[in-house]
C-alpha atoms as a printed R data frame, in Angstrom:
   type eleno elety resid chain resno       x      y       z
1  ATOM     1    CA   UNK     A     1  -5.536 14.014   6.056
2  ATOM     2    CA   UNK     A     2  -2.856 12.646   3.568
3  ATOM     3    CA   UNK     A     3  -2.535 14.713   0.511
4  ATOM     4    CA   UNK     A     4  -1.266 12.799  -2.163
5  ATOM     5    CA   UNK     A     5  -0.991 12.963  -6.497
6  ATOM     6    CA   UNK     A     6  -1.071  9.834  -8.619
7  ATOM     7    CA   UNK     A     7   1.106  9.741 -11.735
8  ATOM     8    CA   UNK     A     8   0.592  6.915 -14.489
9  ATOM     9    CA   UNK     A     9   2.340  6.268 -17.679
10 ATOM    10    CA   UNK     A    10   1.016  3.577 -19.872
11 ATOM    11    CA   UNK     A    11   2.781  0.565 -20.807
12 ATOM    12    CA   UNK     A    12   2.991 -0.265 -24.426
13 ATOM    13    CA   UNK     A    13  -0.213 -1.136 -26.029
14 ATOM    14    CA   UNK     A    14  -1.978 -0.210 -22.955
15 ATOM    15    CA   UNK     A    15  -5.447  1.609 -23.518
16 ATOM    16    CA   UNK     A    16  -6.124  4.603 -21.793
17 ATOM    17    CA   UNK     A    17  -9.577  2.864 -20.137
18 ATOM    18    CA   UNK     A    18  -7.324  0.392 -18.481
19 ATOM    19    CA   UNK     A    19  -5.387  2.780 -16.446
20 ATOM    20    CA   UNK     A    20  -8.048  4.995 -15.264
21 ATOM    21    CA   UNK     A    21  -9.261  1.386 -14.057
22 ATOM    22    CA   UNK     A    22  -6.028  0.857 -12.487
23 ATOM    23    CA   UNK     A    23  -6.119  4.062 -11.040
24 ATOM    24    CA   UNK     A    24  -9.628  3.784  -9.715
25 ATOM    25    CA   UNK     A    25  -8.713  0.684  -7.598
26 ATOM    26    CA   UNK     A    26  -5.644  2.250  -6.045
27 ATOM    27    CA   UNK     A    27  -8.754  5.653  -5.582
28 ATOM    28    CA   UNK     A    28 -10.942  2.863  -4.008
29 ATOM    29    CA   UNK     A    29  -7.759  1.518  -1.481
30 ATOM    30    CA   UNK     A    30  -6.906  4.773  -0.518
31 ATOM    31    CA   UNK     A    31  -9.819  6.335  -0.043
32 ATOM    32    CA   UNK     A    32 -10.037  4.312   3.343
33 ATOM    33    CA   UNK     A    33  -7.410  6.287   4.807
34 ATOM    34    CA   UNK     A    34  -8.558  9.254   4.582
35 ATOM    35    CA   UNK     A    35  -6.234 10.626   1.661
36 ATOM    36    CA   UNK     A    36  -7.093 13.198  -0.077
37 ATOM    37    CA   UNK     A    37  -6.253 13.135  -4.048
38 ATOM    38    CA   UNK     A    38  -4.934 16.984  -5.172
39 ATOM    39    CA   UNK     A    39  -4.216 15.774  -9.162
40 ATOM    40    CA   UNK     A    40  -3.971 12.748 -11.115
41 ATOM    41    CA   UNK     A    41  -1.567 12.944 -13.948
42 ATOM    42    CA   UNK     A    42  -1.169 10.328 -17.023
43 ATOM    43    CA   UNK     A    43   1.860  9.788 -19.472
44 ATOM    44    CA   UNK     A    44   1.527  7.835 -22.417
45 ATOM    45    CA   UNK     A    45   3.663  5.405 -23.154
46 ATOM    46    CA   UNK     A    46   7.555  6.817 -23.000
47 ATOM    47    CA   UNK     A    47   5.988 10.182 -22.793
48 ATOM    48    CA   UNK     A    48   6.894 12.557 -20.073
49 ATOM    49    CA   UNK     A    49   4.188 15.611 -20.624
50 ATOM    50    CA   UNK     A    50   2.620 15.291 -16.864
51 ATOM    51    CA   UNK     A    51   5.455 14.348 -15.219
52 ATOM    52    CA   UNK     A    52   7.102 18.057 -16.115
53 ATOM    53    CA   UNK     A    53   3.559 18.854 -14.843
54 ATOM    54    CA   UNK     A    54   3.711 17.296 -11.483
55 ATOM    55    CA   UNK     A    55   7.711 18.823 -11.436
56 ATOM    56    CA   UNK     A    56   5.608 21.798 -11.176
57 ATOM    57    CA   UNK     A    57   2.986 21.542  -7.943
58 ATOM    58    CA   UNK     A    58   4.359 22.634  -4.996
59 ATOM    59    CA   UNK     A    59   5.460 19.127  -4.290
60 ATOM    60    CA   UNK     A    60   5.903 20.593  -0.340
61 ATOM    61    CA   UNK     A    61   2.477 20.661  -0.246
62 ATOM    62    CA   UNK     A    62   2.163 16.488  -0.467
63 ATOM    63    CA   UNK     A    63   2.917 13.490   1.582
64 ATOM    64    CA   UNK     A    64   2.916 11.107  -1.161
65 ATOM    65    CA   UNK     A    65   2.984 10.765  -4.955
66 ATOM    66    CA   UNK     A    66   1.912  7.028  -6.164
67 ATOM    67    CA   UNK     A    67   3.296  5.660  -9.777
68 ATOM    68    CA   UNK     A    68   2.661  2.910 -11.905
69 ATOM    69    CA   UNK     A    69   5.831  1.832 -11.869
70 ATOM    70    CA   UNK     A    70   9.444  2.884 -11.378
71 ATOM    71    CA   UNK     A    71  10.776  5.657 -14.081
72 ATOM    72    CA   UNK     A    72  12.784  4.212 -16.336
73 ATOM    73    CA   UNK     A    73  14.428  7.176 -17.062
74 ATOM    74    CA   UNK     A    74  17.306  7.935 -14.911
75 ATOM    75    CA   UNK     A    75  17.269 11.639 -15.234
76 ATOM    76    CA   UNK     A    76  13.433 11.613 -14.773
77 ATOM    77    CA   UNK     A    77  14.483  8.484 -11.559
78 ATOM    78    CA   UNK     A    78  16.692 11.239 -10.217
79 ATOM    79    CA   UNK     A    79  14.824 14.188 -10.339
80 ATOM    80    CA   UNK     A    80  11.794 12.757  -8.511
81 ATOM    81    CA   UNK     A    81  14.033 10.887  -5.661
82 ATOM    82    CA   UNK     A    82  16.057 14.215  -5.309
83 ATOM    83    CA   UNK     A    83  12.891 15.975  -5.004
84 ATOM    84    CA   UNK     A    84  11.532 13.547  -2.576
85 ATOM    85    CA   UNK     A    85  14.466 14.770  -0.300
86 ATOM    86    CA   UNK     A    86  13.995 18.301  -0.742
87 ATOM    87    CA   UNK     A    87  10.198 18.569  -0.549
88 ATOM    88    CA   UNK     A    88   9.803 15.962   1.863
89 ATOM    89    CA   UNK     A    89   7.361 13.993   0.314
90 ATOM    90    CA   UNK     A    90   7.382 10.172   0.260
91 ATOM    91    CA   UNK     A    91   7.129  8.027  -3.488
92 ATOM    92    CA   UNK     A    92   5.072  4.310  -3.746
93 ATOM    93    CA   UNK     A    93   4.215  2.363  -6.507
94 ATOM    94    CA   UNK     A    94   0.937  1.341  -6.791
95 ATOM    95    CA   UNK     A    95   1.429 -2.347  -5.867
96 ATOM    96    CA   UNK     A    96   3.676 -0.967  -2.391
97 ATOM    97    CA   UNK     A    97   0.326  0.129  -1.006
């Protein structure tokens, strides 16, 4: 079993509905391989709320964290690919899977 989190920030103008349907496809895909989901976190758009969230599981406790996109942010960029390293845990967008 794969344990995995999902993190999505909206794009501009982009309704909430649309990226729980976003999110429910990528739910749909994974579910095939026997992942299982421990939190689901979304960002509005240039917000950064439930990312400081998902700073805060014990990211050693997941194989994988999905995104949207890639963080624009460089400090934000940083943090999660320095974190990657240190709590061993791999990053994909959405459209890698």
């Amino acid at each position: 079993m794969v344990d995995v989190a999902i993190y999505y920030q909206l794009n501009k103008n982009e309704k909430q509905e649309k990226a729980i349907e976003n999110i429910n496809k990528l739910i749909k895909q994974l579910e095939t391989h026997h992942v299982k989901i421990k939190e689901i976190f979304i960002d509005k758009y240039k917000s950064r709320d439930q990312l400081e969230e998902l700073t805060n599981l014990p990211l050693s406790e997941l194989d994988c964290i999905y995104i949207n996109k890639i963080i624009d942010d460089e400090f934000d960029s940083s943090l999660i690919r320095e974190l990657s390293k240190s709590e061993q845990f791999e990053v994909r967008i959405f459209n890698e899977f």
